[in-house]
Short mmCIF file of C-alpha atoms and ligand atoms in Angstrom, two decimals:
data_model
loop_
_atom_site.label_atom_id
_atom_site.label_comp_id
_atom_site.label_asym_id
_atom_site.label_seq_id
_atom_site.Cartn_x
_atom_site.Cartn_y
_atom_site.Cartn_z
CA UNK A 373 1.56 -4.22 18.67
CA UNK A 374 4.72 -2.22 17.87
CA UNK A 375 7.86 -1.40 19.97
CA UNK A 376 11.08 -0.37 18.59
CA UNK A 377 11.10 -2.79 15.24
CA UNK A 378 9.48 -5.66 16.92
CA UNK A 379 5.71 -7.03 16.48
CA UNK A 380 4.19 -8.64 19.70
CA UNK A 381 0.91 -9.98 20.87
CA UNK A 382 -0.71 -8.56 23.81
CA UNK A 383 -3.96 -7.62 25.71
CA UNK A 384 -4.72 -4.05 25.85
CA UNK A 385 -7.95 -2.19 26.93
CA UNK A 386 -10.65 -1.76 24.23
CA UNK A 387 -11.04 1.25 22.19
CA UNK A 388 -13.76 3.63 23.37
CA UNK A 389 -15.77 6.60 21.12
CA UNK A 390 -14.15 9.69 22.18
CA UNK A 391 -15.82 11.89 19.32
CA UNK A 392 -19.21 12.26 18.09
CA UNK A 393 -18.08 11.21 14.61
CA UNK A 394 -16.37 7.74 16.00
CA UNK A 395 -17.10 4.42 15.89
CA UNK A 396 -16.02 1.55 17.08
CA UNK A 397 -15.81 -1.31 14.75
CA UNK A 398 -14.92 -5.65 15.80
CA UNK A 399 -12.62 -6.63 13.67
CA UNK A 400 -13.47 -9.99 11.75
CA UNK A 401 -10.19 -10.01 9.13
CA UNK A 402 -7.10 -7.94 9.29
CA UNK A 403 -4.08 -7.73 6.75
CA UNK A 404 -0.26 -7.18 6.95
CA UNK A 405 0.48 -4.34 4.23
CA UNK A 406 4.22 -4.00 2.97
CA UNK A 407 4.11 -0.50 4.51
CA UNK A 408 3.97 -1.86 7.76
CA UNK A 409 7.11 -3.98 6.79
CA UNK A 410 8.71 -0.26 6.83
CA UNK A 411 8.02 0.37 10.66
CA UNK A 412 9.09 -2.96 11.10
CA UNK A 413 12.46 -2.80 9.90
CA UNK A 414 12.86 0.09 12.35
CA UNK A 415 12.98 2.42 9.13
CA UNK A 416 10.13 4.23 9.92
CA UNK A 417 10.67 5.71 13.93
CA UNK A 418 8.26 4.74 16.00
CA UNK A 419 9.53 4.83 19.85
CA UNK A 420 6.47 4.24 21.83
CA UNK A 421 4.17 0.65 21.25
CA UNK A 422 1.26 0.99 19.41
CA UNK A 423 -1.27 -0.87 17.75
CA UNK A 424 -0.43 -1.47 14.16
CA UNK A 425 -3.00 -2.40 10.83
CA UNK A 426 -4.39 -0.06 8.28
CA UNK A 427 -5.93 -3.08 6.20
CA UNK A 428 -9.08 -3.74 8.03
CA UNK A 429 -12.87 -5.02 8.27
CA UNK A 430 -15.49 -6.06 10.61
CA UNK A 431 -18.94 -4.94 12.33
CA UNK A 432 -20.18 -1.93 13.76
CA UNK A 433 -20.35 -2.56 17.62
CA UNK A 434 -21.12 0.83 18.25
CA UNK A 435 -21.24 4.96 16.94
CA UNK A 436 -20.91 8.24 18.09
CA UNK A 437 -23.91 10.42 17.96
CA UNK A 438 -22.93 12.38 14.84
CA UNK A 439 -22.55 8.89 12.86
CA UNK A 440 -25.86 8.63 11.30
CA UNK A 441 -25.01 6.30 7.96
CA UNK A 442 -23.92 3.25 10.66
CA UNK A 443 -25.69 1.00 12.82
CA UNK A 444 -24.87 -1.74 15.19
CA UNK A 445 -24.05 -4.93 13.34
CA UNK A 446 -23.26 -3.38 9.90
CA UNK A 447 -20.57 -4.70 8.43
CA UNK A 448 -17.74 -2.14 6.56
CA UNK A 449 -14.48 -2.33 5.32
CA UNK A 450 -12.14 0.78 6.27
CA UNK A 451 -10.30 2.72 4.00
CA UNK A 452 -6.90 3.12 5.29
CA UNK A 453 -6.29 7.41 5.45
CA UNK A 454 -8.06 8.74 8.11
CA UNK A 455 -9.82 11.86 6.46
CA UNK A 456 -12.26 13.91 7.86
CA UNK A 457 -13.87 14.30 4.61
CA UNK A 458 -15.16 18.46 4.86
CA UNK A 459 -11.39 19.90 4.45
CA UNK A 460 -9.73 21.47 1.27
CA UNK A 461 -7.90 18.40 0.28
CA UNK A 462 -10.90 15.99 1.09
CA UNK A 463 -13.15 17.78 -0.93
CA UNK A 464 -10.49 17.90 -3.68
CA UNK A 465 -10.16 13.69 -3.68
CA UNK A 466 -6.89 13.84 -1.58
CA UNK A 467 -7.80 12.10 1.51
CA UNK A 468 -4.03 10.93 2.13
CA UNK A 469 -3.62 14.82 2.71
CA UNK A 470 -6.39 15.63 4.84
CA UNK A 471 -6.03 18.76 7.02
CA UNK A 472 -7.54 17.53 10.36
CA UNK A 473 -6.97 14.01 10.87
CA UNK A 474 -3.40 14.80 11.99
CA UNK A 475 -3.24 17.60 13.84
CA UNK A 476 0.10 17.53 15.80
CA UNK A 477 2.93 16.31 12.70
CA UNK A 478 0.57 17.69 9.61
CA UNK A 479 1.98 20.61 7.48
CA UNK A 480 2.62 21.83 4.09
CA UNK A 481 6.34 20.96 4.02
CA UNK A 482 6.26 16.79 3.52
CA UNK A 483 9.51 16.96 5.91
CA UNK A 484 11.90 13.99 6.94
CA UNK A 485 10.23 14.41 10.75
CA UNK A 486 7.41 17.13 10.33
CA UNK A 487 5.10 18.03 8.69
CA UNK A 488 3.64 15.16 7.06
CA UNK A 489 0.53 14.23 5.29
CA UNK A 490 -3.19 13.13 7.23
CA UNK A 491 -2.98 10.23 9.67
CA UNK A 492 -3.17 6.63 8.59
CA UNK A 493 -4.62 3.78 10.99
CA UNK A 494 -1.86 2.31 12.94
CA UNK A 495 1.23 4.31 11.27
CA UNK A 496 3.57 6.03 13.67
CA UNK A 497 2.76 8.91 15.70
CA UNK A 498 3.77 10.93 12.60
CA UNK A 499 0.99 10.39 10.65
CA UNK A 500 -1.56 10.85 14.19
CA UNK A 501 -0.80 8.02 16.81
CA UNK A 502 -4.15 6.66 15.65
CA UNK A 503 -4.05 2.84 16.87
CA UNK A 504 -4.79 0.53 14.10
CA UNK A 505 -6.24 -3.09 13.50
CA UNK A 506 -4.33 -5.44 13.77
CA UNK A 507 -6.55 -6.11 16.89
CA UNK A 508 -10.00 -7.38 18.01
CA UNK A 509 -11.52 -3.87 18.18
CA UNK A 510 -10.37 -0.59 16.81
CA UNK A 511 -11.57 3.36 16.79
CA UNK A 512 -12.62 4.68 13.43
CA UNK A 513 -12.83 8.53 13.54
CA UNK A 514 -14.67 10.31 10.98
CA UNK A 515 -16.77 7.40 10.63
CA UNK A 516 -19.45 9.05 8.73
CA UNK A 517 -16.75 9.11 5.70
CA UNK A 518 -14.51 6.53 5.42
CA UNK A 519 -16.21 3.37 6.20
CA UNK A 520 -18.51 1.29 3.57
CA UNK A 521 -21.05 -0.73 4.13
CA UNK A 522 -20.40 -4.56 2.30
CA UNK A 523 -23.57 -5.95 0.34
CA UNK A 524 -24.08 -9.24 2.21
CA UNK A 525 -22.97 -11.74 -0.54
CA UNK A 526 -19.82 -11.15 -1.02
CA UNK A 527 -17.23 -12.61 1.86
CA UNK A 528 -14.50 -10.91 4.51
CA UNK A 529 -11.50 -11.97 1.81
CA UNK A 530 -13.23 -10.94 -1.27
CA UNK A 531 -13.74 -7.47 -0.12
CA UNK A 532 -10.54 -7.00 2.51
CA UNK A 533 -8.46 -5.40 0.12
CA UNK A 534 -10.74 -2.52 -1.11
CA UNK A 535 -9.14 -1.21 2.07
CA UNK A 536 -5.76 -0.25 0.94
CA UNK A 537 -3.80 -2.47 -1.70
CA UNK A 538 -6.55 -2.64 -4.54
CA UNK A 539 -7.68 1.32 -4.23
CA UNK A 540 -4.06 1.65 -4.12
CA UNK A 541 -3.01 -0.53 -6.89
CA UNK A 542 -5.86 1.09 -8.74
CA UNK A 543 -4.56 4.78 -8.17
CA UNK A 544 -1.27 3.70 -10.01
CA UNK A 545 -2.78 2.93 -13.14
CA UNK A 546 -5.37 5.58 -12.73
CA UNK A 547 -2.02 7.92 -11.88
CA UNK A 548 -0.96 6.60 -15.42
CA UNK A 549 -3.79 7.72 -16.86
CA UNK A 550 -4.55 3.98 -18.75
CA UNK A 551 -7.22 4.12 -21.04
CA UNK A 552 -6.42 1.63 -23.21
CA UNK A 553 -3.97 -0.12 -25.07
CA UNK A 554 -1.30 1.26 -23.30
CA UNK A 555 2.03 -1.25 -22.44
CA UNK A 556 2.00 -1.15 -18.54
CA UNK A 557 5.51 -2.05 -16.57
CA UNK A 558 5.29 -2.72 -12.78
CA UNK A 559 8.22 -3.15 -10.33
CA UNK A 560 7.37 -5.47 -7.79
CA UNK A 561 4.95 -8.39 -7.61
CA UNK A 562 3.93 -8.18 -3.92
CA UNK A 563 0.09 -7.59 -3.30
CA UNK A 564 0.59 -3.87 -4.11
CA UNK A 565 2.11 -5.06 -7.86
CA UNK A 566 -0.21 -7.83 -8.40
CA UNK A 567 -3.32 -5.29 -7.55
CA UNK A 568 -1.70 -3.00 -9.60
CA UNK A 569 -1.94 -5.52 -12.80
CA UNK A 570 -5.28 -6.68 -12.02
CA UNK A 571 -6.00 -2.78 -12.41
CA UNK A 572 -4.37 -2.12 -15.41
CA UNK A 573 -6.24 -5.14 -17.32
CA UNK A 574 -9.37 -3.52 -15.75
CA UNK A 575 -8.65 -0.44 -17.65
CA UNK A 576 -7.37 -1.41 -21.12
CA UNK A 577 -4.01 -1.90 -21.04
CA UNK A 578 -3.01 -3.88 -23.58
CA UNK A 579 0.55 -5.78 -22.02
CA UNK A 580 1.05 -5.99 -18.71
CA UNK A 581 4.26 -6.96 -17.04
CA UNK A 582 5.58 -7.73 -13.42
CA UNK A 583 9.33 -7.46 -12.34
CA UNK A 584 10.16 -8.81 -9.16
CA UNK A 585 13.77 -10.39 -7.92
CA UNK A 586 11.70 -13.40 -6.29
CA UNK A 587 11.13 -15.91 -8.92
CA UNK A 588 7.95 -17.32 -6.57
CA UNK A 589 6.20 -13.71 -6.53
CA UNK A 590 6.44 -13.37 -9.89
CA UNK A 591 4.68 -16.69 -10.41
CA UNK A 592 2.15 -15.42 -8.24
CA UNK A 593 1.19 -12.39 -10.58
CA UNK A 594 1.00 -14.41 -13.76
CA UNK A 595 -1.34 -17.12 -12.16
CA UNK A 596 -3.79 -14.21 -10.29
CA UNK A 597 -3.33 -11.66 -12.97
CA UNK A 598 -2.56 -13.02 -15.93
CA UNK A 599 0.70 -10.73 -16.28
CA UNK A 600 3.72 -11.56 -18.39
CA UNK A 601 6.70 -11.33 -15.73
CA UNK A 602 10.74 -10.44 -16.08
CA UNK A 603 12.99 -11.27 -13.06
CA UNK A 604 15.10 -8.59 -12.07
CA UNK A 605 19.21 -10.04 -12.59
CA UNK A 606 21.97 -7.70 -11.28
CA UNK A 607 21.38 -3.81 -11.34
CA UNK A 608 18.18 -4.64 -13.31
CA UNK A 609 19.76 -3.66 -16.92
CA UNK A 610 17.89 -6.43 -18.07
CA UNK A 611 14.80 -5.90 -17.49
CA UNK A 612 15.40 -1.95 -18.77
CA UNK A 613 16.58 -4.05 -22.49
CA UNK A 614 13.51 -6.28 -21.69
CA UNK A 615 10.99 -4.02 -22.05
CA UNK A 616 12.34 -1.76 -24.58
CA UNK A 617 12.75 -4.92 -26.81
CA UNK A 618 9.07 -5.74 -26.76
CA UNK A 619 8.42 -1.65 -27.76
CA UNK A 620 10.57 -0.67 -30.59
CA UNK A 621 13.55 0.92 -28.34
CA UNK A 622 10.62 3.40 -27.08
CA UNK A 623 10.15 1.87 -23.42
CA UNK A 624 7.08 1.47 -21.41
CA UNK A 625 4.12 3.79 -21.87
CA UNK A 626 3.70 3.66 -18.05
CA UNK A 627 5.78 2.26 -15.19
CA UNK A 628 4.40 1.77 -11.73
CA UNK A 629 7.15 1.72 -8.37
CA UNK A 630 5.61 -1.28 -6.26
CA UNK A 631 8.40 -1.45 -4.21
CA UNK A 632 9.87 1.58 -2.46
CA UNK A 633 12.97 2.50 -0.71
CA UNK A 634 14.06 -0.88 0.89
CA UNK A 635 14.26 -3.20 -1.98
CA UNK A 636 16.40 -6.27 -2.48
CA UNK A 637 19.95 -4.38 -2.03
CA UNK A 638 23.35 -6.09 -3.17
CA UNK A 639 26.70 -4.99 -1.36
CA UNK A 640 27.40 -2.13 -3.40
CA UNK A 641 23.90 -0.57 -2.97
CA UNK A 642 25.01 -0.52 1.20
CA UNK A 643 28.13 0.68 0.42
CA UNK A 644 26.80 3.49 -1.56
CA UNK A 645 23.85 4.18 1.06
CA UNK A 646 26.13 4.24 3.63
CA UNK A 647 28.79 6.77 2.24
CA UNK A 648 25.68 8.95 1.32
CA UNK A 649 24.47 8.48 4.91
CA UNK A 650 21.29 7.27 3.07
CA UNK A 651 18.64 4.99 4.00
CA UNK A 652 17.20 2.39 1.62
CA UNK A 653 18.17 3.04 -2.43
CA UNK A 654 15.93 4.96 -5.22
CA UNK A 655 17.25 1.81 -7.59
CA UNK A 656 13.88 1.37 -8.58
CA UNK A 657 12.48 4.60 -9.39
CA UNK A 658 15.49 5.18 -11.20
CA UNK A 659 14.85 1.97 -12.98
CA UNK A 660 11.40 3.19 -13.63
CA UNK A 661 12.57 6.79 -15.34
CA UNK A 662 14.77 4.40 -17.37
CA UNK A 663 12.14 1.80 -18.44
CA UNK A 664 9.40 4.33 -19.25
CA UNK A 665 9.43 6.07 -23.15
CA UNK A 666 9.76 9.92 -23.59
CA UNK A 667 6.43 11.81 -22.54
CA UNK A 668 5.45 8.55 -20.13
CA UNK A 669 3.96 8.47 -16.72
CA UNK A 670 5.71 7.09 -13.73
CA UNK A 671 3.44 6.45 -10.98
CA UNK A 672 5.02 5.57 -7.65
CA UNK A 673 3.07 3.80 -5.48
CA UNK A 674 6.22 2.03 -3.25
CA UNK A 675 7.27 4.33 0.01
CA UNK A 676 9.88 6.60 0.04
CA UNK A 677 10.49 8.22 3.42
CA UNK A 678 14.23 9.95 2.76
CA UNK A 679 15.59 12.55 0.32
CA UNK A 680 18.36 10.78 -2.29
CA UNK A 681 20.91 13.01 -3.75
CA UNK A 682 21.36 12.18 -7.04
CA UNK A 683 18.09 12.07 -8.74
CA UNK A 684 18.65 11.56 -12.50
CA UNK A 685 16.77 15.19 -12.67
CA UNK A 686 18.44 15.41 -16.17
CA UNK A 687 16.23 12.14 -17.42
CA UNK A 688 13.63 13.34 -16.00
CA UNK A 689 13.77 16.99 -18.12
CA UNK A 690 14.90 15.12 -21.07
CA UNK A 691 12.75 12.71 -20.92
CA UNK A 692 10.01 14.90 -20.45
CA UNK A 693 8.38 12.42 -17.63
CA UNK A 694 5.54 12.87 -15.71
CA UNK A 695 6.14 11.36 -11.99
CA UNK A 696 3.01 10.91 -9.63
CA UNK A 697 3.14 9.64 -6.49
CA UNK A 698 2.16 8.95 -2.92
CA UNK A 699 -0.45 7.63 -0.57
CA UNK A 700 -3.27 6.34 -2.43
CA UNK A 701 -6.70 8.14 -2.40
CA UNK A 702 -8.98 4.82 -1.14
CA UNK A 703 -11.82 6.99 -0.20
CA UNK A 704 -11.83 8.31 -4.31
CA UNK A 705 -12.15 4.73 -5.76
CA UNK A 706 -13.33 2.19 -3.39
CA UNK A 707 -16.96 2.51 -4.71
CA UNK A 708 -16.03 1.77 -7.80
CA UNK A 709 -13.83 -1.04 -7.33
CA UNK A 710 -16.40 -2.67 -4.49
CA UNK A 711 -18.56 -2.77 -7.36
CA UNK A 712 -16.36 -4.10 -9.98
CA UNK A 713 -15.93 -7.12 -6.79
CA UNK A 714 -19.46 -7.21 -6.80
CA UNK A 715 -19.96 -7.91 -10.87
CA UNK A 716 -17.16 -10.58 -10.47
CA UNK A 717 -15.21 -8.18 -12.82
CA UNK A 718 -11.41 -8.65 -10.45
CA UNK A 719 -10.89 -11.13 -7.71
CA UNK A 720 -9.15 -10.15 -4.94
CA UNK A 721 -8.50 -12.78 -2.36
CA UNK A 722 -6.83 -15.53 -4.65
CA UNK A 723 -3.55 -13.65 -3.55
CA UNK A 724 -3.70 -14.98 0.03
CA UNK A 725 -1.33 -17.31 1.12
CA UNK A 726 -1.68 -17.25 4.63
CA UNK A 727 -4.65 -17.68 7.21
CA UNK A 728 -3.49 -17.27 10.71
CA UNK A 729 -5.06 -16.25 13.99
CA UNK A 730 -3.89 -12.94 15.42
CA UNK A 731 -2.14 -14.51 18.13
CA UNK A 732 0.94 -15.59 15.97
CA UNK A 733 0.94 -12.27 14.66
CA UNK A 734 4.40 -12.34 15.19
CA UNK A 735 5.51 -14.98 12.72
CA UNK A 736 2.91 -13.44 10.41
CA UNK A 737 5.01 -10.16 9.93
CA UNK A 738 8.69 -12.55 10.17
CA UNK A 739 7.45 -15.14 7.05
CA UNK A 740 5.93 -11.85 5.22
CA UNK A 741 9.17 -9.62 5.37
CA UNK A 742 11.62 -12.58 4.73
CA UNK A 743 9.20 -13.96 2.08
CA UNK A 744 9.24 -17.44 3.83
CA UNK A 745 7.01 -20.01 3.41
CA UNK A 746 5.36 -18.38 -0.29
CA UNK A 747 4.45 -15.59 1.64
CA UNK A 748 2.42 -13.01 -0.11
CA UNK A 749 -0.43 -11.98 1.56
CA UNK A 750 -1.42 -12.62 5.41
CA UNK A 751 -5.01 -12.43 6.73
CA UNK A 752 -5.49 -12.89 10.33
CA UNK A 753 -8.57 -13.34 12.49
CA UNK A 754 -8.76 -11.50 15.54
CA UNK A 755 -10.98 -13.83 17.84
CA UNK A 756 -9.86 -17.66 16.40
N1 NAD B 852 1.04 4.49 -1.93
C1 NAD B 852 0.27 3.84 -1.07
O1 NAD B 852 -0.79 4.32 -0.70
C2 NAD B 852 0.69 2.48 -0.61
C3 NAD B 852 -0.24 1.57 -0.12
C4 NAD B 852 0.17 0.28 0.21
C5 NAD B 852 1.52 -0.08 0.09
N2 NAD B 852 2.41 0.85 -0.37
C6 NAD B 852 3.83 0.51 -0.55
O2 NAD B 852 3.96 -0.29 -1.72
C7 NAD B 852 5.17 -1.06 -1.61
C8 NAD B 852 4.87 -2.53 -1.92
O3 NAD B 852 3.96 -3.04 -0.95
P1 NAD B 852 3.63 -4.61 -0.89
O4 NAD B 852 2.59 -4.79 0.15
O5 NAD B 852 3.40 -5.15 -2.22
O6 NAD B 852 5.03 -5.11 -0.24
P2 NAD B 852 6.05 -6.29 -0.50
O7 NAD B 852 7.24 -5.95 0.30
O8 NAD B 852 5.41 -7.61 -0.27
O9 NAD B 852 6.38 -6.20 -2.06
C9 NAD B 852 7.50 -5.60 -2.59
C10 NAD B 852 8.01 -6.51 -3.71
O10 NAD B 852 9.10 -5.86 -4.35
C11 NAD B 852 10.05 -6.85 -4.68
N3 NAD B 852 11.34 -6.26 -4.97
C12 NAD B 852 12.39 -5.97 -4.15
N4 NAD B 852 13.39 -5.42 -4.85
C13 NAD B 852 12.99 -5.34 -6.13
C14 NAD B 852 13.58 -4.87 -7.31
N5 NAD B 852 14.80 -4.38 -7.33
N6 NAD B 852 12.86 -4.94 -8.46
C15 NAD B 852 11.62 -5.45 -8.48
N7 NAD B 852 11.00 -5.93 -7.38
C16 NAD B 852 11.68 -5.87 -6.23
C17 NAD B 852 10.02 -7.78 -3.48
O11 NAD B 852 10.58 -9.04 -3.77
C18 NAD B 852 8.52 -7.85 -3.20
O12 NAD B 852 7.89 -8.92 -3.89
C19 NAD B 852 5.71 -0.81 -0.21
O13 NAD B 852 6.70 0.20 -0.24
C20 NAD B 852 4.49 -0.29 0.53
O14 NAD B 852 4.85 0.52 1.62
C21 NAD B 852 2.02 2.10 -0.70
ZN1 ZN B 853 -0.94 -0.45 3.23
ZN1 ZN B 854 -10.02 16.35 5.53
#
């Protein structure tokens, strides 16, 4: 539960099917996602409480008439746009854009305020006031699309993440069109990096590399994905000579943003910000443009909410870059990747560092956003 950049615990009535297409699932294992960290901070405006959670999975307590592909008891994990699945952008693969889900704040423009993109669980009443579930029970709409069913030998942690940061880690190096052999740079070694490594090794990449600015994170991401790792020093020059050292000057033939637009920020960065009357710092992308070699793909998976004056447009022409970006499209790849689960091909759950009930949900977000404790990844259980 969120109220003006604070996370509390408390009892609110149960969800109930309000459309034909709903259901309503009990939640058995929910996730904290780094995007939520954004509404946390206060960064993203939210002014009335709602339920938070977008990384979700449980059992089918009950449907809507129009849901024929659920029953009772089945037990799904929920991809984290809620898309409707019939409009132009659904049926085009774009989910995050869906026409319907969100009907008040949707719109062409991608606006600081209006119209934004389709509704994700538990994500402002920008993107649809849909409560989300972080919770015991929680409304799925179009529940006839989003929602898979999980083959019964596989467990709640190996398959929570096909819910947002593995379908989203995924679309980064699928962004980058990797097919093989390809030297892959990623900023950021939260869940959202590390999935994003895992990914890249599933698709032929031939180096992969994690930059963080928390020594601990970064050991994380070599032990779960095998990846070589650079810590970011200073304004990150380093890590810009790094990589072109290990590619004959050239750069990286893809660099992923894991990050977004509140990353570690030294005094100047806030002085800067501030005079700009900006929020959070592009440091990263920018470190990406400068990382990546001529004709290279930047694929930015990390948030950015606020315009930046400034943009090194210039590198971008000259460099002749290709920048992709934005929410990922879970409903595109989660077959695929529940399958890949299923084969034993990636392992998903050996990121979690934390198992707590729901109930101290509120040190769950505080050790996850000040990276206490080893923090990486928090999966709580609604009813322990
Ligand atoms: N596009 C999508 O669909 C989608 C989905 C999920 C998450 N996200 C976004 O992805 C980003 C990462 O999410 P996460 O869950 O991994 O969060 P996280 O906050 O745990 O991870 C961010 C990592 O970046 C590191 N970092 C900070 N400054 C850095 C710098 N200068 N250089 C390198 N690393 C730096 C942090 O130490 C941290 O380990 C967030 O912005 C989140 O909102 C996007
Ligand atoms: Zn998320
Ligand atoms: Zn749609």
């Amino acid at each position: 539960m969120h109220f003006g950049g604070s996370v509390k615990y408390e009892t609110v009535d149960d969800p109930i099917i309000k459309d034909n297409r709903d259901a309503i699932i009990k939640v058995t294992a929910t996730a904290i996602c780094g995007s939520d960290l954004h509404i946390y901070r206060g960064s993203l405006p939210q002014t009335r409480p709602m339920i938070m959670g977008h990384e979700f999975m449980g059992i089918v307590e009950e449907t809507g008439a129009g849901v024929t592909n659920l029953k009772h008891g089945d037990r799904v994990v929920v991809p984290f746009p809620i898309a409707c699945g019939g409009c132009f952008f659904c049926e085009h693969d774009l989910p995050g854009h869906c026409e319907n889900s969100n009907p008040v704040h949707y719109g062409p423009e991608g606006g600081l305020l209006t119209q934004k993109g389709g509704a994700l669980f538990g994500y402002t009443d920008l993107y649809g006031g849909y409560d989300g579930g972080q919770a015991q029970y929680v409304r799925v709409p179009y529940a006839d699309y989003g929602p898979r069913i999980v083959p019964e030998n596989l467990t709640n942690e190996q398959v929570l993440f096909l819910t947002d940061i593995f379908p989203t880690g995924y679309s980064g190096i699928d962004w980058g069109e990797v097919n093989g052999g390809e030297t892959v740079l990623i900023f950021g070694a939260g869940p959202v990096g590390i999935m994003a490594a895992k990914s890249a090794w599933l698709r032929g990449a031939e180096r992969v590399i994690n930059v963080d600015t928390i020594p601990y994170r970064l050991d994380k991401a070599k032990e779960t994905a095998n990846a070589e790792t650079v810590l970011w020093e200073g304004d990150g020059k380093n890590v810009i000579d790094y990589i072109r050292s290990i590619t004959d000057n050239r750069g990286a033939d893809v660099c992923v943003e894991a990050v977004g637009f509140e990353p570690e920020r030294t005094v100047w960065d806030r002085i800067k910000a501030t005079v700009n009357f900006e929020k959070g710092s592009p440091k990263v992308l920018e470190a990406c443009m400068s990382a990546v070699r001529r004709g290279g793909i930047v694929s930015v998976l990390g948030v950015y909410a606020t315009p930046f004056d400034n943009f090194p447009i210039g590198q971008f022409f000259d460099k002749g870059i290709t920048i992709k970006g934005g929410q990922a499209p879970a409903q595109k790849h989660i077959d695929k990747l529940m399958q890949y689960v299923s084969e034993g091909k990636v392992k998903l759950d050996d990121i979690i560092t934390h198992r707590l009930p729901l109930s101290q949900v509120e040190h769950a977000y505080k050790i996850f956003r000040n990276k206490e404790e080893g923090c990486v990844k928090v999966v709580m259980d609604p009813w322990s």
